[in-house]
Short mmCIF file of C-alpha atoms in Angstrom, two decimals:
data_model
loop_
_atom_site.label_atom_id
_atom_site.label_comp_id
_atom_site.label_asym_id
_atom_site.label_seq_id
_atom_site.Cartn_x
_atom_site.Cartn_y
_atom_site.Cartn_z
CA UNK L 1 -0.26 -0.11 0.04
CA UNK L 2 1.21 3.41 -0.59
CA UNK L 3 0.44 5.98 2.17
CA UNK L 4 0.98 9.87 1.59
CA UNK L 5 1.95 12.18 4.16
CA UNK L 6 1.66 16.04 3.80
CA UNK L 7 4.60 18.01 5.45
CA UNK L 8 3.56 21.54 5.65
CA UNK L 9 6.38 23.87 6.09
CA UNK L 10 6.59 27.47 7.29
CA UNK L 11 9.32 29.58 5.83
CA UNK L 12 10.55 32.57 7.91
CA UNK L 13 12.13 35.13 5.80
CA UNK L 14 15.88 36.08 6.07
CA UNK L 15 16.00 38.39 3.17
CA UNK L 16 12.66 40.14 3.07
CA UNK L 17 12.13 42.96 0.56
CA UNK L 18 12.85 46.48 1.52
CA UNK L 19 9.94 48.42 2.47
CA UNK L 20 9.74 51.75 0.24
CA UNK L 21 7.91 55.26 1.03
CA UNK L 22 7.18 57.91 -1.23
CA UNK L 23 8.95 61.41 -1.55
CA UNK L 24 8.00 64.46 -2.75
CA UNK L 25 9.35 67.63 -3.99
CA UNK L 26 8.35 70.98 -5.54
CA UNK L 27 10.11 72.58 -8.10
CA UNK L 28 9.19 75.57 -10.00
CA UNK L 29 10.20 76.04 -13.91
CA UNK L 30 13.23 76.98 -14.85
CA UNK L 31 14.64 76.34 -11.49
CA UNK L 32 15.90 72.83 -9.81
CA UNK L 33 15.27 70.72 -6.55
CA UNK L 34 17.82 68.15 -5.59
CA UNK L 35 16.85 65.12 -3.31
CA UNK L 36 13.28 66.26 -2.20
CA UNK L 37 14.54 69.76 -1.42
CA UNK L 38 12.50 72.76 -1.02
CA UNK L 39 12.20 75.77 -3.17
CA UNK L 40 13.67 78.46 -1.36
CA UNK L 41 14.62 77.84 2.19
CA UNK L 42 15.32 81.34 3.49
CA UNK L 43 15.98 79.99 7.03
CA UNK L 44 19.29 81.53 7.51
CA UNK L 45 23.00 81.68 6.25
CA UNK L 46 24.75 78.34 6.26
CA UNK L 47 27.17 79.16 9.23
CA UNK L 48 27.56 81.91 11.75
CA UNK L 49 31.25 83.15 11.66
CA UNK L 50 30.48 86.59 13.34
CA UNK L 51 27.48 86.32 15.52
CA UNK L 52 25.49 88.66 13.32
CA UNK L 53 24.01 86.08 11.07
CA UNK L 54 26.43 86.66 8.35
CA UNK L 55 29.88 86.78 6.58
CA UNK L 56 31.49 90.14 7.40
CA UNK L 57 33.00 90.96 4.01
CA UNK L 58 36.01 93.15 5.64
CA UNK L 59 36.05 96.31 6.90
CA UNK L 60 36.50 98.20 3.70
CA UNK L 61 32.65 99.20 3.84
CA UNK L 62 29.66 99.21 5.75
CA UNK L 63 27.59 99.73 2.87
CA UNK L 64 27.92 96.88 0.39
CA UNK L 65 25.77 98.48 -2.42
CA UNK L 66 26.11 95.94 -4.78
CA UNK L 67 28.00 92.28 -4.77
CA UNK L 68 28.80 90.15 -7.87
CA UNK L 69 30.92 87.20 -8.93
CA UNK L 70 33.00 86.09 -11.54
CA UNK L 71 31.75 83.70 -13.99
CA UNK L 72 32.92 80.57 -12.12
CA UNK L 73 32.37 82.00 -8.50
CA UNK L 74 36.08 82.11 -7.62
CA UNK L 75 35.89 86.18 -7.32
CA UNK L 76 33.58 88.35 -5.20
CA UNK L 77 33.44 92.04 -6.00
CA UNK L 78 31.38 94.32 -3.67
CA UNK L 79 30.57 98.23 -4.57
CA UNK L 80 31.16 100.10 -1.22
CA UNK L 81 30.37 103.61 -0.27
CA UNK L 82 30.75 104.49 3.11
CA UNK L 83 33.33 103.15 6.05
CA UNK L 84 32.29 102.82 9.71
CA UNK L 85 33.06 106.49 10.54
CA UNK L 86 30.79 107.73 7.66
CA UNK L 87 33.36 108.51 5.49
CA UNK L 88 32.56 108.46 1.61
CA UNK L 89 34.73 105.84 -0.21
CA UNK L 90 33.55 105.25 -3.68
CA UNK L 91 35.32 102.10 -4.25
CA UNK L 92 34.88 98.66 -5.77
CA UNK L 93 36.54 95.62 -3.32
CA UNK L 94 37.84 92.38 -4.71
CA UNK L 95 37.95 89.42 -2.66
CA UNK L 96 39.34 85.84 -3.75
CA UNK L 97 37.09 83.10 -2.41
CA UNK L 98 38.65 79.82 -0.86
CA UNK L 99 36.17 77.59 -2.46
CA UNK L 100 33.73 78.91 -5.75
CA UNK L 101 30.26 80.58 -4.57
CA UNK L 102 31.34 80.29 -0.98
CA UNK L 103 31.38 83.58 1.00
CA UNK L 104 32.49 81.84 4.16
CA UNK L 105 36.16 81.90 3.46
CA UNK L 106 37.77 84.82 1.74
CA UNK L 107 40.91 86.68 1.22
CA UNK L 108 41.00 90.60 0.27
CA UNK L 109 42.76 91.19 -3.04
CA UNK L 110 42.56 95.00 -4.14
CA UNK L 111 40.53 98.10 -4.10
CA UNK L 112 39.71 100.21 -6.84
CA UNK L 113 38.71 103.90 -6.12
CA UNK L 114 35.89 105.17 -8.60
CA UNK L 115 35.76 108.90 -9.65
CA UNK L 116 35.06 110.98 -6.63
CA UNK L 117 31.63 112.22 -7.25
CA UNK L 118 28.00 111.24 -6.61
CA UNK L 119 26.58 108.35 -4.60
CA UNK L 120 27.52 105.01 -5.79
CA UNK L 121 24.57 102.70 -7.16
CA UNK L 122 24.91 99.55 -8.66
CA UNK L 123 27.74 97.78 -10.91
CA UNK L 124 28.18 95.16 -13.48
CA UNK L 125 30.35 93.24 -15.88
CA UNK L 126 29.95 92.79 -19.94
CA UNK L 127 30.09 88.91 -20.98
CA UNK L 128 34.22 88.76 -20.72
CA UNK L 129 34.89 90.80 -17.86
CA UNK L 130 37.12 93.76 -19.90
CA UNK L 131 34.10 96.05 -19.25
CA UNK L 132 32.94 97.31 -15.85
CA UNK L 133 30.03 99.50 -15.43
CA UNK L 134 29.07 101.34 -12.10
CA UNK L 135 25.93 103.67 -11.75
CA UNK L 136 25.70 106.70 -9.83
CA UNK L 137 23.60 109.50 -8.54
CA UNK L 138 25.27 112.74 -9.67
CA UNK L 139 25.58 115.86 -7.86
CA UNK L 140 22.59 117.43 -9.49
CA UNK L 141 20.31 114.68 -8.78
CA UNK L 142 20.70 112.94 -11.91
CA UNK L 143 21.68 109.31 -12.67
CA UNK L 144 24.72 108.07 -14.66
CA UNK L 145 26.64 104.92 -15.68
CA UNK L 146 30.19 105.17 -15.88
CA UNK L 147 32.46 102.71 -18.16
CA UNK L 148 35.58 101.36 -17.43
CA UNK L 149 37.92 99.38 -19.70
CA UNK L 150 39.94 96.41 -17.85
CA UNK L 151 43.34 95.19 -19.14
CA UNK L 152 42.79 92.07 -17.35
CA UNK L 153 39.30 90.25 -17.13
CA UNK L 154 37.21 90.62 -14.02
CA UNK L 155 40.36 92.54 -12.04
CA UNK L 156 39.08 96.22 -11.51
CA UNK L 157 42.64 97.03 -10.37
CA UNK L 158 43.38 97.23 -13.87
CA UNK L 159 40.44 99.12 -15.05
CA UNK L 160 40.63 102.67 -16.77
CA UNK L 161 37.85 105.19 -16.83
CA UNK L 162 36.18 105.40 -20.65
CA UNK L 163 34.83 108.93 -19.83
CA UNK L 164 33.70 109.08 -23.40
CA UNK L 165 31.45 105.99 -23.07
CA UNK L 166 29.51 107.24 -19.99
CA UNK L 167 25.80 107.96 -20.38
CA UNK L 168 23.30 110.00 -17.73
CA UNK L 169 20.05 108.13 -16.87
CA UNK L 170 17.17 110.76 -17.73
CA UNK L 171 14.39 111.01 -15.46
CA UNK L 172 11.47 110.37 -17.83
CA UNK L 173 8.79 110.30 -14.71
CA UNK L 174 8.03 114.02 -14.04
CA UNK L 175 8.91 113.23 -10.19
CA UNK L 176 12.09 113.45 -7.83
CA UNK L 177 14.24 110.57 -7.46
CA UNK L 178 15.14 109.07 -3.97
CA UNK L 179 18.88 109.74 -3.21
CA UNK L 180 19.48 107.72 -0.06
CA UNK L 181 21.92 104.94 -1.11
CA UNK L 182 19.46 102.40 0.78
CA UNK L 183 16.42 103.63 -1.15
CA UNK L 184 16.96 105.41 -4.34
CA UNK L 185 20.21 103.97 -5.90
CA UNK L 186 20.18 102.66 -9.39
CA UNK L 187 21.14 99.04 -9.32
CA UNK L 188 22.03 97.82 -13.14
CA UNK L 189 22.12 94.30 -14.94
CA UNK L 190 22.09 93.29 -18.55
CA UNK L 191 20.68 90.63 -20.58
CA UNK L 192 23.09 87.66 -21.23
CA UNK L 193 23.67 88.75 -24.72
CA UNK L 194 24.26 92.69 -23.57
CA UNK L 195 21.71 93.89 -25.96
CA UNK L 196 19.42 94.98 -22.81
CA UNK L 197 20.24 97.20 -19.81
CA UNK L 198 18.27 97.50 -16.65
CA UNK L 199 18.11 100.33 -14.19
CA UNK L 200 16.34 100.61 -10.98
CA UNK L 201 15.37 103.84 -9.55
CA UNK L 202 12.94 105.21 -6.89
CA UNK L 203 10.72 107.99 -7.22
CA UNK L 204 9.46 110.41 -4.25
CA UNK L 205 6.09 110.93 -3.19
CA UNK L 206 4.49 113.69 -5.45
CA UNK L 207 0.98 114.82 -6.33
CA UNK L 208 1.01 111.98 -8.97
CA UNK L 209 1.48 109.46 -6.39
CA UNK L 210 1.56 109.69 -2.36
CA UNK L 211 3.75 106.71 -2.07
CA UNK L 212 7.53 106.17 -3.23
CA UNK L 213 7.28 104.20 -6.30
CA UNK L 214 9.97 102.15 -7.67
CA UNK L 215 10.35 101.51 -11.44
CA UNK L 216 12.39 98.94 -13.71
CA UNK L 217 13.68 100.37 -16.59
CA UNK L 218 14.78 98.58 -19.63
CA UNK L 219 16.94 100.20 -22.34
CA UNK L 220 17.76 98.81 -25.75
CA UNK L 221 21.53 99.02 -26.60
CA UNK L 222 22.33 99.28 -30.55
CA UNK L 223 25.67 97.67 -29.77
CA UNK L 224 25.90 94.72 -27.33
CA UNK L 225 27.73 96.04 -24.23
CA UNK L 226 28.26 99.55 -25.47
CA UNK L 227 26.02 101.51 -23.12
CA UNK L 228 26.46 104.89 -25.31
CA UNK L 229 24.57 103.28 -28.10
CA UNK L 230 21.57 102.56 -25.41
CA UNK L 231 18.08 104.38 -26.61
CA UNK L 232 17.91 106.31 -22.96
CA UNK L 233 14.79 108.24 -24.32
CA UNK L 234 12.46 105.28 -24.59
CA UNK L 235 12.71 102.63 -21.82
CA UNK L 236 10.14 99.96 -21.20
CA UNK L 237 9.02 100.56 -17.73
CA UNK L 238 7.50 98.49 -14.90
CA UNK L 239 6.40 99.90 -11.75
CA UNK L 240 6.33 98.28 -8.49
CA UNK L 241 4.07 100.63 -6.49
CA UNK L 242 4.00 100.24 -2.93
CA UNK L 243 0.76 101.08 -0.78
CA UNK L 244 3.18 101.06 2.19
CA UNK L 245 5.51 103.80 2.15
CA UNK L 246 8.21 102.35 4.29
CA UNK L 247 9.06 99.55 1.75
CA UNK L 248 11.50 100.53 -0.76
CA UNK L 249 12.87 98.08 -3.65
CA UNK L 250 16.60 98.18 -3.26
CA UNK L 251 18.21 95.54 -5.68
CA UNK L 252 17.41 92.99 -8.53
CA UNK L 253 18.84 90.02 -9.97
CA UNK L 254 17.39 87.79 -12.90
CA UNK L 255 17.24 83.80 -12.81
CA UNK L 256 16.20 80.96 -15.18
CA UNK L 257 17.91 82.67 -18.28
CA UNK L 258 16.11 85.66 -17.87
CA UNK L 259 12.51 84.18 -17.08
CA UNK L 260 12.64 84.86 -13.34
CA UNK L 261 13.14 88.22 -11.47
CA UNK L 262 13.92 88.26 -8.12
CA UNK L 263 13.56 91.78 -6.11
CA UNK L 264 14.63 92.90 -2.74
CA UNK L 265 12.89 95.22 -0.62
CA UNK L 266 13.34 97.05 2.54
CA UNK L 267 11.12 97.73 5.44
CA UNK L 268 11.94 99.59 8.55
CA UNK L 269 13.12 98.72 12.04
CA UNK L 270 9.55 97.25 12.43
CA UNK L 271 9.42 94.91 9.51
CA UNK L 272 8.47 94.87 5.84
CA UNK L 273 11.70 93.20 4.38
CA UNK L 274 11.40 90.58 1.86
CA UNK L 275 12.00 88.99 -1.74
CA UNK L 276 9.70 88.89 -4.64
CA UNK L 277 9.92 86.51 -7.21
CA UNK L 278 8.36 87.38 -10.77
CA UNK L 279 7.87 84.88 -13.45
CA UNK L 280 8.49 86.51 -17.17
CA UNK L 281 6.76 85.36 -20.13
CA UNK L 282 9.69 86.12 -22.34
CA UNK L 283 13.36 86.08 -21.11
CA UNK L 284 13.94 89.69 -19.86
CA UNK L 285 10.56 91.02 -21.06
CA UNK L 286 9.63 93.11 -18.03
CA UNK L 287 6.44 94.49 -19.88
CA UNK L 288 4.89 90.95 -19.27
CA UNK L 289 5.84 89.52 -15.78
CA UNK L 290 3.40 88.03 -13.24
CA UNK L 291 4.35 87.85 -9.23
CA UNK L 292 4.91 84.41 -8.19
CA UNK L 293 5.67 84.78 -4.37
CA UNK L 294 7.28 86.93 -1.84
CA UNK L 295 9.37 85.82 1.02
CA UNK L 296 9.61 87.62 4.25
CA UNK L 297 13.12 88.39 5.75
CA UNK L 298 11.71 89.53 9.15
CA UNK L 299 11.86 86.33 10.67
CA UNK L 300 15.92 86.77 10.71
CA UNK L 301 16.98 90.18 10.06
CA UNK L 302 14.18 92.62 11.50
CA UNK L 303 16.82 95.27 12.00
CA UNK L 304 19.05 94.80 8.78
CA UNK L 305 19.52 96.89 5.90
CA UNK L 306 19.35 95.25 2.52
CA UNK L 307 21.11 96.28 -0.55
CA UNK L 308 21.32 93.90 -3.32
CA UNK L 309 20.74 90.31 -4.22
CA UNK L 310 22.49 87.95 -6.33
CA UNK L 311 22.14 84.29 -7.95
CA UNK L 312 25.19 81.57 -8.32
CA UNK L 313 25.41 80.63 -12.10
CA UNK L 314 23.30 77.47 -11.51
CA UNK L 315 20.72 78.92 -9.59
CA UNK L 316 21.24 76.76 -6.27
CA UNK L 317 22.63 79.85 -4.12
CA UNK L 318 21.26 82.96 -3.00
CA UNK L 319 23.31 85.75 -2.05
CA UNK L 320 22.29 89.16 0.07
CA UNK L 321 24.39 92.09 0.87
CA UNK L 322 23.83 94.45 3.62
CA UNK L 323 24.55 96.14 7.25
CA UNK L 324 23.05 95.90 10.50
CA UNK L 325 21.51 99.23 10.58
CA UNK L 326 21.06 99.76 14.32
CA UNK L 327 19.68 103.18 15.11
CA UNK L 328 21.21 104.48 12.34
CA UNK L 329 24.68 103.31 13.44
CA UNK L 330 26.50 102.02 10.70
CA UNK L 331 29.62 100.30 12.81
CA UNK L 332 27.43 97.07 13.46
CA UNK L 333 29.24 95.66 10.28
CA UNK L 334 28.56 94.72 6.66
CA UNK L 335 27.74 91.35 5.69
CA UNK L 336 27.27 88.92 2.54
CA UNK L 337 24.52 86.38 3.38
CA UNK L 338 24.28 83.16 1.70
CA UNK L 339 21.56 80.77 1.73
CA UNK L 340 21.19 77.12 -0.39
CA UNK L 341 18.46 77.07 -2.64
CA UNK L 342 18.75 73.02 -2.81
CA UNK L 343 18.30 70.38 0.19
CA UNK L 344 20.59 67.59 -0.44
CA UNK L 345 19.39 64.19 0.89
CA UNK L 346 18.66 60.53 -0.67
CA UNK L 347 15.39 59.47 -1.90
CA UNK L 348 15.97 56.06 0.20
CA UNK L 349 16.30 58.05 3.34
CA UNK L 350 12.96 56.95 4.21
CA UNK L 351 12.97 53.19 2.95
CA UNK L 352 14.01 50.49 5.00
CA UNK L 353 15.48 46.93 4.82
CA UNK L 354 14.77 44.61 7.67
CA UNK L 355 17.79 42.71 7.18
CA UNK L 356 19.76 45.70 7.55
CA UNK L 357 21.18 45.72 4.08
CA UNK L 358 22.56 48.71 2.32
CA UNK L 359 19.92 50.08 -0.54
CA UNK L 360 20.67 51.25 -3.85
CA UNK L 361 18.53 52.59 -6.73
CA UNK L 362 18.96 49.93 -9.69
CA UNK L 363 16.37 51.31 -11.95
CA UNK L 364 14.18 54.40 -13.12
CA UNK L 365 11.27 52.76 -14.73
CA UNK L 366 12.75 50.64 -17.57
CA UNK L 367 16.07 52.54 -17.47
CA UNK L 368 19.09 50.99 -15.37
CA UNK L 369 20.81 53.21 -12.97
CA UNK L 370 24.69 53.06 -12.82
CA UNK L 371 25.74 51.48 -9.87
CA UNK L 372 28.19 53.74 -7.56
CA UNK L 373 26.84 56.83 -8.88
CA UNK L 374 25.44 60.01 -7.31
CA UNK L 375 22.77 62.86 -8.87
CA UNK L 376 26.17 64.63 -10.35
CA UNK L 377 26.90 61.81 -12.43
CA UNK L 378 24.06 59.70 -12.41
CA UNK L 379 21.27 58.52 -14.89
CA UNK L 380 19.33 61.36 -16.72
CA UNK L 381 15.58 60.80 -17.98
CA UNK L 382 13.84 63.10 -19.75
CA UNK L 383 10.23 63.82 -18.43
CA UNK L 384 7.01 65.57 -19.71
CA UNK L 385 8.27 68.98 -17.65
CA UNK L 386 12.07 68.59 -17.40
CA UNK L 387 14.92 66.36 -16.48
CA UNK L 388 15.50 63.89 -13.49
CA UNK L 389 19.09 62.97 -12.92
CA UNK L 390 19.06 59.94 -10.27
CA UNK L 391 22.39 58.21 -8.88
CA UNK L 392 22.44 54.87 -7.38
CA UNK L 393 22.95 56.56 -4.06
CA UNK L 394 19.48 57.55 -4.22
CA UNK L 395 20.39 61.40 -4.50
CA UNK L 396 18.68 62.99 -7.32
CA UNK L 397 18.03 66.51 -9.14
CA UNK L 398 15.09 67.72 -11.13
CA UNK L 399 15.10 70.54 -13.26
CA UNK L 400 12.04 72.00 -14.74
CA UNK L 401 12.53 73.83 -18.28
CA UNK L 402 9.21 75.70 -18.31
CA UNK L 403 7.41 73.37 -20.80
CA UNK L 404 4.43 73.44 -18.19
CA UNK L 405 3.80 76.77 -19.05
#
């Protein structure tokens, strides 16, 4: 006879499958997010080296009216106007950074004396660093942009004043302009091709408007980077009209290849400082732009005066210049504030393996992810609205390119 017995075996797993959890991120067009990061995290500088929430830019100036970087981020240029004793020193200061786009460690290199007249406004370089432009309030209350030729690119110490190329900034508003550097200075910038020049001006209250009015002016240049060919009589104008007379737009910068505009504005010691972001339908077209959001700076620097705003070349860092303007005392120092606009941390950070084995990303969809990679050298996948790059370690970067518009 044949007897059949049934044996039941219960298997206790020793190599269970990992448990995964979703991760989400918000990224805006023509910007990026890294590894689940937030869009703009203005929680404070990356470190505090001075007990005043910023990096001192030396003791050369307490009024860093403008800040710009060399294209590779290795050099920082600061436009100064006054020292801690209140003496006017119209200069451009040059700092060599220990690491590109990192203002926490630097070495002072040189200073360049500007023409001894007027009040400094903003500064800019042309595309190869052989020309430098500095805007000013002139003694009679008008505006001007001075042009300098640099024998060594991005080295202001080699600059010579090309007075024949200087231009005036005519006041087409019919109102008087603000002259105090914090409020009324002429910040300047250019489009990437050098065919458009932008100037920020402040108008005092008048019979036409009871409050201050800031205006961004766009001028067309007949020859790229040659400001003497600018059509100064027919600017395109965008008005930042403030209902709060204590708020002043003091600086601006473009991002996203001209499709984003960031404007910094000052309040008073009771608050009101912040950054506004605008989206431009066409690069550098200020006639058609929409406010996207406003980020308040009151929580961190309620008593600070801000002058200008700048982005790193890849738009992943944001920089502000300012000083601690406590009760009108300048001696509290001048600072450059640095913010990371990305948050790094792997997508695997909230995934687990019960056996404790290390997890790696092997595929995204049907595409294999190369082992041993990070988002910096990982696998790229083109999506509907942008490109995702992911590494085997789970770090990723997503860049939205504006196709959702």
